[in-house]
Amino acid sequence: MPHTEFHAETASTAGMPPGDAREFWRSVATNYQCQMDCEFPENEAVTGTLTRMRTDRNQVLAWHSPPVRYGRKPKHVRKDGIDSYVLLAPTAGTAIIDADDGELVLRPGYASLVSTARPFTVTHSPHAQLRAVTIQRREIQRRMNRHARLSAPLDFSTGLGGVVHNLLDSIVRELDQLTSHQFDAVVDRLTELLCIQLGDCVINAGDHYSEIEAAIRRYVRDHAQDPGLNGEMIASALGWSVRQIQLALQRAGTTARELVREERLSLAHDCLANPAYRNISITELAHRCGFVSAGTFSTAFRQRFGMTPRELRVASF
């Protein structure tokens, strides 16, 4: 059964001989993130520290080190099959990302998503300080238009981006004070805000269907507990035709039914892991989250999260 404990651990190469330090850093980096090559400058000491914060759902890394070139090749993608996004944000120094969309230079105040499903290289300057949030692809896809350019640079210096940056800072700063539920809740909120920031870029480009999709997603989040929520209700509430709703969601790679189910399952997951709901039966909780049948809820929940609602509740407390 998957665990839901919160783990925080720090790895350091301080005091290690250069050869041992390189091997240790390579092992830690690949075990924590994904399979990839790690190249170090010759004749330079590798003195770095990496802190990892994780549950079974989310992970945040914070590290500083001499310059390293991380390279994920097609063989690595095939070998481990990891398919997620990594939000990379330097807080000191620079990071250079080279992926499908070309080269991108990130400085403090900017960030970008990197897909582990495709080859990439990331190189950072000496003594750079970086943070990385691993986000499951499905968590991005269920919130975003599939046509959005997810690798675009994100301004974390002001506005909503500044809020996301501060939230990430808070996770690292308060790691000793967080429970697993609190950590997951904060990372989920960070992901939500990140997708809003990415979505605003699409909307600002003048895509009418992206505006409709954003409104649909907001409405579904606010009304997921209504057991009667469907495409017709959404269309009526927002003043668009059912066909417009269908087209907007089709462009995003989903349907009204799938979107509603995802929101209800996410809501149920949060409730099951929240001590405030521990005395509410799973059947009642399923009904509160908009599911008509407890059996249907349990089946969908297991398919989505790989465990039953009862297993999650037991593991959370």
mmCIF file of C-alpha atoms in Angstrom:
data_model
loop_
_atom_site.group_PDB
_atom_site.id
_atom_site.type_symbol
_atom_site.label_atom_id
_atom_site.label_comp_id
_atom_site.label_asym_id
_atom_site.label_seq_id
_atom_site.Cartn_x
_atom_site.Cartn_y
_atom_site.Cartn_z
ATOM 1 C CA MET A 1 0.000 0.000 0.000
ATOM 2 C CA PRO A 2 1.477 3.420 -0.903
ATOM 3 C CA HIS A 3 2.666 5.451 2.061
ATOM 4 C CA THR A 4 1.564 8.990 2.767
ATOM 5 C CA GLU A 5 4.252 9.915 5.272
ATOM 6 C CA PHE A 6 6.203 13.129 4.845
ATOM 7 C CA HIS A 7 9.948 12.629 4.496
ATOM 8 C CA ALA A 8 12.619 15.331 4.593
ATOM 9 C CA GLU A 9 16.242 14.345 4.112
ATOM 10 C CA THR A 10 19.472 16.138 3.252
ATOM 11 C CA ALA A 11 22.446 14.693 1.360
ATOM 12 C CA SER A 12 25.860 16.368 1.288
ATOM 13 C CA THR A 13 29.245 15.648 -0.302
ATOM 14 C CA ALA A 14 31.144 17.691 2.284
ATOM 15 C CA GLY A 15 34.453 16.057 3.210
ATOM 16 C CA MET A 16 34.312 13.415 0.460
ATOM 17 C CA PRO A 17 37.217 12.795 -1.943
ATOM 18 C CA PRO A 18 36.436 14.210 -5.439
ATOM 19 C CA GLY A 19 35.806 10.818 -7.043
ATOM 20 C CA ASP A 20 33.525 9.636 -4.264
ATOM 21 C CA ALA A 21 31.708 12.973 -4.226
ATOM 22 C CA ARG A 22 30.938 12.739 -7.954
ATOM 23 C CA GLU A 23 29.593 9.200 -7.673
ATOM 24 C CA PHE A 24 27.555 10.062 -4.597
ATOM 25 C CA TRP A 25 26.020 13.146 -6.232
ATOM 26 C CA ARG A 26 25.234 11.201 -9.402
ATOM 27 C CA SER A 27 23.524 8.467 -7.397
ATOM 28 C CA VAL A 28 21.492 10.882 -5.291
ATOM 29 C CA ALA A 29 20.407 13.026 -8.267
ATOM 30 C CA THR A 30 19.208 10.069 -10.331
ATOM 31 C CA ASN A 31 17.510 8.314 -7.415
ATOM 32 C CA TYR A 32 15.690 11.448 -6.352
ATOM 33 C CA GLN A 33 14.625 12.690 -9.794
ATOM 34 C CA CYS A 34 15.048 10.383 -12.797
ATOM 35 C CA GLN A 35 17.644 8.496 -14.836
ATOM 36 C CA MET A 36 20.147 10.898 -16.439
ATOM 37 C CA ASP A 37 23.841 11.582 -16.957
ATOM 38 C CA CYS A 38 25.669 13.939 -14.583
ATOM 39 C CA GLU A 39 28.795 15.635 -15.915
ATOM 40 C CA PHE A 40 31.164 17.606 -13.684
ATOM 41 C CA PRO A 41 34.039 19.985 -14.495
ATOM 42 C CA GLU A 42 37.428 18.301 -14.304
ATOM 43 C CA ASN A 43 39.735 19.077 -11.392
ATOM 44 C CA GLU A 44 37.010 20.829 -9.403
ATOM 45 C CA ALA A 45 35.784 19.753 -5.999
ATOM 46 C CA VAL A 46 32.158 18.674 -5.893
ATOM 47 C CA THR A 47 30.827 20.178 -2.677
ATOM 48 C CA GLY A 48 27.057 20.252 -2.747
ATOM 49 C CA THR A 49 24.015 19.838 -0.545
ATOM 50 C CA LEU A 50 20.598 18.574 -1.640
ATOM 51 C CA THR A 51 17.441 18.562 0.476
ATOM 52 C CA ARG A 52 14.516 16.378 -0.527
ATOM 53 C CA MET A 53 10.945 16.792 0.734
ATOM 54 C CA ARG A 54 8.405 14.224 -0.408
ATOM 55 C CA THR A 55 5.286 12.186 0.108
ATOM 56 C CA ASP A 56 3.994 9.473 -2.214
ATOM 57 C CA ARG A 57 2.239 12.229 -4.213
ATOM 58 C CA ASN A 58 4.623 15.187 -4.322
ATOM 59 C CA GLN A 59 8.304 16.056 -4.177
ATOM 60 C CA VAL A 60 10.321 19.251 -3.748
ATOM 61 C CA LEU A 61 14.117 19.440 -4.085
ATOM 62 C CA ALA A 62 16.398 22.296 -3.009
ATOM 63 C CA TRP A 63 20.131 22.201 -3.685
ATOM 64 C CA HIS A 64 23.348 24.084 -4.329
ATOM 65 C CA SER A 65 26.514 22.720 -5.893
ATOM 66 C CA PRO A 66 29.371 23.467 -8.294
ATOM 67 C CA PRO A 67 28.344 23.462 -11.985
ATOM 68 C CA VAL A 68 26.760 20.210 -13.137
ATOM 69 C CA ARG A 69 25.359 19.240 -16.523
ATOM 70 C CA TYR A 70 22.358 16.932 -16.197
ATOM 71 C CA GLY A 71 21.456 15.137 -19.421
ATOM 72 C CA ARG A 72 18.400 12.926 -19.905
ATOM 73 C CA LYS A 73 18.688 10.909 -23.103
ATOM 74 C CA PRO A 74 16.185 8.731 -24.998
ATOM 75 C CA LYS A 75 17.660 5.599 -23.377
ATOM 76 C CA HIS A 76 16.921 7.047 -19.932
ATOM 77 C CA VAL A 77 13.324 7.852 -20.898
ATOM 78 C CA ARG A 78 12.824 4.300 -22.160
ATOM 79 C CA LYS A 79 14.495 2.741 -19.128
ATOM 80 C CA ASP A 80 12.578 4.322 -16.252
ATOM 81 C CA GLY A 81 9.388 5.444 -18.034
ATOM 82 C CA ILE A 82 9.019 8.437 -15.699
ATOM 83 C CA ASP A 83 6.499 10.854 -17.205
ATOM 84 C CA SER A 84 6.156 13.992 -15.129
ATOM 85 C CA TYR A 85 6.981 17.679 -15.167
ATOM 86 C CA VAL A 86 9.711 19.320 -13.126
ATOM 87 C CA LEU A 87 9.245 22.971 -12.224
ATOM 88 C CA LEU A 88 12.796 24.360 -12.128
ATOM 89 C CA ALA A 89 13.432 27.687 -10.391
ATOM 90 C CA PRO A 90 16.896 29.096 -9.594
ATOM 91 C CA THR A 91 17.182 31.316 -6.523
ATOM 92 C CA ALA A 92 20.845 32.163 -7.177
ATOM 93 C CA GLY A 93 22.986 31.824 -10.301
ATOM 94 C CA THR A 94 21.606 30.675 -13.647
ATOM 95 C CA ALA A 95 20.260 27.475 -15.165
ATOM 96 C CA ILE A 96 20.273 26.692 -18.887
ATOM 97 C CA ILE A 97 17.613 24.299 -20.172
ATOM 98 C CA ASP A 98 18.015 22.724 -23.611
ATOM 99 C CA ALA A 99 14.959 20.727 -24.702
ATOM 100 C CA ASP A 100 12.582 20.370 -27.675
ATOM 101 C CA ASP A 101 11.713 24.065 -27.753
ATOM 102 C CA GLY A 102 15.348 25.180 -27.823
ATOM 103 C CA GLU A 103 17.583 26.760 -25.224
ATOM 104 C CA LEU A 104 16.203 28.720 -22.304
ATOM 105 C CA VAL A 105 18.268 30.657 -19.745
ATOM 106 C CA LEU A 106 16.688 30.996 -16.305
ATOM 107 C CA ARG A 107 17.796 33.546 -13.746
ATOM 108 C CA PRO A 108 16.399 34.207 -10.257
ATOM 109 C CA GLY A 109 12.812 35.387 -10.584
ATOM 110 C CA TYR A 110 12.048 33.031 -13.485
ATOM 111 C CA ALA A 111 11.117 29.365 -13.781
ATOM 112 C CA SER A 112 10.083 26.784 -16.356
ATOM 113 C CA LEU A 113 8.573 23.312 -16.622
ATOM 114 C CA VAL A 114 10.740 20.478 -17.944
ATOM 115 C CA SER A 115 9.158 17.228 -19.154
ATOM 116 C CA THR A 116 10.880 14.009 -18.072
ATOM 117 C CA ALA A 117 9.138 12.190 -20.937
ATOM 118 C CA ARG A 118 11.519 13.830 -23.424
ATOM 119 C CA PRO A 119 15.300 14.254 -23.578
ATOM 120 C CA PHE A 120 16.727 17.417 -22.038
ATOM 121 C CA THR A 121 19.879 18.926 -20.614
ATOM 122 C CA VAL A 122 20.067 21.277 -17.652
ATOM 123 C CA THR A 123 23.316 23.067 -16.845
ATOM 124 C CA HIS A 124 23.737 25.498 -13.983
ATOM 125 C CA SER A 125 26.390 28.036 -13.045
ATOM 126 C CA PRO A 126 28.886 27.569 -10.182
ATOM 127 C CA HIS A 127 27.321 27.661 -6.716
ATOM 128 C CA ALA A 128 23.837 28.147 -8.130
ATOM 129 C CA GLN A 129 20.932 27.488 -5.814
ATOM 130 C CA LEU A 130 17.934 25.763 -7.353
ATOM 131 C CA ARG A 131 14.558 24.357 -6.467
ATOM 132 C CA ALA A 132 12.598 21.721 -8.330
ATOM 133 C CA VAL A 133 9.007 20.598 -7.858
ATOM 134 C CA THR A 134 8.020 17.264 -9.405
ATOM 135 C CA ILE A 135 4.442 17.412 -10.694
ATOM 136 C CA GLN A 136 2.671 14.400 -12.175
ATOM 137 C CA ARG A 137 1.673 14.970 -15.787
ATOM 138 C CA ARG A 138 -1.984 14.190 -15.074
ATOM 139 C CA GLU A 139 -2.102 16.997 -12.487
ATOM 140 C CA ILE A 140 -1.093 19.479 -15.196
ATOM 141 C CA GLN A 141 -3.193 17.983 -17.974
ATOM 142 C CA ARG A 142 -6.437 17.941 -16.006
ATOM 143 C CA ARG A 143 -6.086 21.667 -15.378
ATOM 144 C CA MET A 144 -4.562 22.866 -18.633
ATOM 145 C CA ASN A 145 -5.277 23.214 -22.323
ATOM 146 C CA ARG A 146 -3.101 20.633 -24.048
ATOM 147 C CA HIS A 147 -2.088 23.302 -26.608
ATOM 148 C CA ALA A 148 -0.514 25.552 -23.986
ATOM 149 C CA ARG A 149 3.262 25.973 -24.310
ATOM 150 C CA LEU A 150 4.203 24.514 -20.954
ATOM 151 C CA SER A 151 7.935 25.060 -21.445
ATOM 152 C CA ALA A 152 7.554 28.840 -21.718
ATOM 153 C CA PRO A 153 9.543 30.898 -19.170
ATOM 154 C CA LEU A 154 7.451 31.954 -16.181
ATOM 155 C CA ASP A 155 7.907 35.281 -14.431
ATOM 156 C CA PHE A 156 8.157 34.533 -10.712
ATOM 157 C CA SER A 157 9.229 38.056 -9.774
ATOM 158 C CA THR A 158 5.823 39.717 -9.540
ATOM 159 C CA GLY A 159 2.061 39.162 -9.600
ATOM 160 C CA LEU A 160 0.762 35.606 -9.468
ATOM 161 C CA GLY A 161 4.227 34.266 -10.271
ATOM 162 C CA GLY A 162 5.537 36.047 -7.196
ATOM 163 C CA VAL A 163 2.869 34.319 -5.115
ATOM 164 C CA VAL A 164 3.941 30.921 -6.503
ATOM 165 C CA HIS A 165 7.586 31.767 -5.781
ATOM 166 C CA ASN A 166 6.775 32.747 -2.195
ATOM 167 C CA LEU A 167 4.775 29.556 -1.733
ATOM 168 C CA LEU A 168 7.741 27.480 -2.890
ATOM 169 C CA ASP A 169 10.019 29.418 -0.534
ATOM 170 C CA SER A 170 7.620 28.709 2.316
ATOM 171 C CA ILE A 171 7.656 24.961 1.659
ATOM 172 C CA VAL A 172 11.448 24.856 1.901
ATOM 173 C CA ARG A 173 11.595 27.199 4.888
ATOM 174 C CA GLU A 174 8.920 25.401 6.923
ATOM 175 C CA LEU A 175 9.793 21.811 6.036
ATOM 176 C CA ASP A 176 10.366 20.863 9.677
ATOM 177 C CA GLN A 177 6.861 22.036 10.618
ATOM 178 C CA LEU A 178 4.787 20.356 7.894
ATOM 179 C CA THR A 179 2.743 17.174 8.096
ATOM 180 C CA SER A 180 2.194 15.006 5.020
ATOM 181 C CA HIS A 181 -1.320 16.390 4.555
ATOM 182 C CA GLN A 182 -0.115 19.982 4.888
ATOM 183 C CA PHE A 183 2.769 19.421 2.478
ATOM 184 C CA ASP A 184 0.489 17.858 -0.149
ATOM 185 C CA ALA A 185 -2.088 20.619 0.296
ATOM 186 C CA VAL A 186 0.510 23.350 -0.238
ATOM 187 C CA VAL A 187 2.065 21.651 -3.283
ATOM 188 C CA ASP A 188 -1.405 21.073 -4.756
ATOM 189 C CA ARG A 189 -2.168 24.762 -4.286
ATOM 190 C CA LEU A 190 1.141 25.678 -5.892
ATOM 191 C CA THR A 191 0.269 23.474 -8.874
ATOM 192 C CA GLU A 192 -3.167 25.074 -9.135
ATOM 193 C CA LEU A 193 -1.712 28.596 -9.151
ATOM 194 C CA LEU A 194 1.011 27.569 -11.586
ATOM 195 C CA CYS A 195 -1.592 26.272 -14.039
ATOM 196 C CA ILE A 196 -3.577 29.490 -13.690
ATOM 197 C CA GLN A 197 -0.423 31.436 -14.558
ATOM 198 C CA LEU A 198 0.235 29.197 -17.553
ATOM 199 C CA GLY A 199 -3.422 29.419 -18.574
ATOM 200 C CA ASP A 200 -3.371 33.209 -18.441
ATOM 201 C CA CYS A 201 -0.645 33.141 -21.083
ATOM 202 C CA VAL A 202 -2.973 31.157 -23.361
ATOM 203 C CA ILE A 203 -5.965 33.389 -22.655
ATOM 204 C CA ASN A 204 -3.969 36.542 -23.244
ATOM 205 C CA ALA A 205 -3.099 35.216 -26.680
ATOM 206 C CA GLY A 206 -6.738 35.768 -27.647
ATOM 207 C CA ASP A 207 -7.911 32.163 -27.902
ATOM 208 C CA HIS A 208 -11.688 32.295 -27.338
ATOM 209 C CA TYR A 209 -11.948 28.592 -26.587
ATOM 210 C CA SER A 210 -9.215 28.907 -23.966
ATOM 211 C CA GLU A 211 -11.335 31.535 -22.217
ATOM 212 C CA ILE A 212 -14.305 29.157 -22.269
ATOM 213 C CA GLU A 213 -12.176 26.286 -20.966
ATOM 214 C CA ALA A 214 -10.821 28.388 -18.089
ATOM 215 C CA ALA A 215 -14.363 29.403 -17.110
ATOM 216 C CA ILE A 216 -15.536 25.780 -17.289
ATOM 217 C CA ARG A 217 -12.732 24.604 -15.023
ATOM 218 C CA ARG A 218 -13.485 27.318 -12.472
ATOM 219 C CA TYR A 219 -17.188 26.444 -12.483
ATOM 220 C CA VAL A 220 -16.518 22.722 -12.096
ATOM 221 C CA ARG A 221 -14.132 23.335 -9.183
ATOM 222 C CA ASP A 222 -16.787 25.419 -7.443
ATOM 223 C CA HIS A 223 -19.693 23.013 -8.072
ATOM 224 C CA ALA A 224 -18.117 19.536 -8.177
ATOM 225 C CA GLN A 225 -20.147 18.506 -5.105
ATOM 226 C CA ASP A 226 -23.427 18.887 -6.998
ATOM 227 C CA PRO A 227 -24.441 15.337 -8.068
ATOM 228 C CA GLY A 228 -26.316 16.758 -11.062
ATOM 229 C CA LEU A 229 -23.311 18.589 -12.511
ATOM 230 C CA ASN A 230 -22.923 17.818 -16.225
ATOM 231 C CA GLY A 231 -22.276 19.510 -19.550
ATOM 232 C CA GLU A 232 -25.810 20.841 -19.864
ATOM 233 C CA MET A 233 -25.721 22.430 -16.401
ATOM 234 C CA ILE A 234 -22.317 24.000 -17.099
ATOM 235 C CA ALA A 235 -23.494 25.419 -20.425
ATOM 236 C CA SER A 236 -26.662 26.855 -18.884
ATOM 237 C CA ALA A 237 -24.797 28.447 -15.975
ATOM 238 C CA LEU A 238 -22.103 30.034 -18.147
ATOM 239 C CA GLY A 239 -24.395 31.151 -20.953
ATOM 240 C CA TRP A 240 -22.789 29.075 -23.708
ATOM 241 C CA SER A 241 -24.149 26.268 -25.833
ATOM 242 C CA VAL A 242 -23.458 22.633 -25.014
ATOM 243 C CA ARG A 243 -21.572 22.430 -28.319
ATOM 244 C CA GLN A 244 -19.247 25.262 -27.289
ATOM 245 C CA ILE A 245 -18.557 23.477 -24.011
ATOM 246 C CA GLN A 246 -17.816 20.246 -25.869
ATOM 247 C CA LEU A 247 -15.474 21.910 -28.370
ATOM 248 C CA ALA A 248 -13.540 23.832 -25.724
ATOM 249 C CA LEU A 249 -12.956 20.695 -23.666
ATOM 250 C CA GLN A 250 -12.238 18.579 -26.734
ATOM 251 C CA ARG A 251 -9.390 20.962 -27.618
ATOM 252 C CA ALA A 252 -8.057 20.424 -24.097
ATOM 253 C CA GLY A 253 -8.202 16.650 -24.499
ATOM 254 C CA THR A 254 -11.028 15.993 -22.070
ATOM 255 C CA THR A 255 -14.808 15.969 -21.690
ATOM 256 C CA ALA A 256 -17.213 17.477 -19.181
ATOM 257 C CA ARG A 257 -17.776 14.052 -17.647
ATOM 258 C CA GLU A 258 -14.042 13.386 -17.231
ATOM 259 C CA LEU A 259 -13.403 16.853 -15.841
ATOM 260 C CA VAL A 260 -16.177 16.552 -13.250
ATOM 261 C CA ARG A 261 -14.984 13.095 -12.208
ATOM 262 C CA GLU A 262 -11.380 14.317 -11.785
ATOM 263 C CA GLU A 263 -12.440 17.250 -9.627
ATOM 264 C CA ARG A 264 -14.628 15.039 -7.439
ATOM 265 C CA LEU A 265 -11.859 12.478 -7.000
ATOM 266 C CA SER A 266 -9.320 15.161 -6.078
ATOM 267 C CA LEU A 267 -11.775 16.641 -3.592
ATOM 268 C CA ALA A 268 -12.407 13.210 -2.074
ATOM 269 C CA HIS A 269 -8.669 12.513 -1.836
ATOM 270 C CA ASP A 270 -8.104 15.739 0.086
ATOM 271 C CA CYS A 271 -10.996 14.992 2.449
ATOM 272 C CA LEU A 272 -9.851 11.431 3.146
ATOM 273 C CA ALA A 273 -6.375 12.676 4.095
ATOM 274 C CA ASN A 274 -7.762 15.497 6.247
ATOM 275 C CA PRO A 275 -8.197 14.772 9.990
ATOM 276 C CA ALA A 276 -11.270 17.020 10.037
ATOM 277 C CA TYR A 277 -13.173 14.376 8.013
ATOM 278 C CA ARG A 278 -11.896 11.215 9.722
ATOM 279 C CA ASN A 279 -15.222 10.546 11.515
ATOM 280 C CA ILE A 280 -17.308 10.839 8.350
ATOM 281 C CA SER A 281 -18.057 7.505 6.687
ATOM 282 C CA ILE A 282 -16.629 6.892 3.239
ATOM 283 C CA THR A 283 -20.131 6.486 1.831
ATOM 284 C CA GLU A 284 -21.228 9.856 3.192
ATOM 285 C CA LEU A 285 -18.020 11.492 2.036
ATOM 286 C CA ALA A 286 -18.564 10.075 -1.467
ATOM 287 C CA HIS A 287 -22.040 11.620 -1.539
ATOM 288 C CA ARG A 288 -20.696 14.951 -0.276
ATOM 289 C CA CYS A 289 -18.187 14.961 -3.131
ATOM 290 C CA GLY A 290 -20.931 14.504 -5.720
ATOM 291 C CA PHE A 291 -20.858 10.731 -6.260
ATOM 292 C CA VAL A 292 -24.263 9.057 -6.348
ATOM 293 C CA SER A 293 -22.900 5.550 -5.714
ATOM 294 C CA ALA A 294 -20.279 4.627 -3.103
ATOM 295 C CA GLY A 295 -19.322 1.589 -5.194
ATOM 296 C CA THR A 296 -18.728 3.681 -8.297
ATOM 297 C CA PHE A 297 -16.699 6.115 -6.200
ATOM 298 C CA SER A 298 -14.461 3.378 -4.750
ATOM 299 C CA THR A 299 -13.788 1.870 -8.175
ATOM 300 C CA ALA A 300 -12.954 5.234 -9.748
ATOM 301 C CA PHE A 301 -10.802 6.218 -6.763
ATOM 302 C CA ARG A 302 -8.712 3.063 -6.962
ATOM 303 C CA GLN A 303 -8.223 3.473 -10.706
ATOM 304 C CA ARG A 304 -7.125 7.084 -10.199
ATOM 305 C CA PHE A 305 -4.871 6.782 -7.139
ATOM 306 C CA GLY A 306 -3.878 3.104 -7.053
ATOM 307 C CA MET A 307 -5.455 2.499 -3.645
ATOM 308 C CA THR A 308 -8.929 2.314 -2.144
ATOM 309 C CA PRO A 309 -10.445 5.200 -0.175
ATOM 310 C CA ARG A 310 -10.183 3.113 3.009
ATOM 311 C CA GLU A 311 -6.497 2.369 2.382
ATOM 312 C CA LEU A 312 -5.733 6.051 1.972
ATOM 313 C CA ARG A 313 -7.591 6.952 5.158
ATOM 314 C CA VAL A 314 -5.775 4.275 7.190
ATOM 315 C CA ALA A 315 -2.386 5.337 5.806
ATOM 316 C CA SER A 316 -3.031 9.020 6.525
ATOM 317 C CA PHE A 317 -3.518 8.730 10.286
#
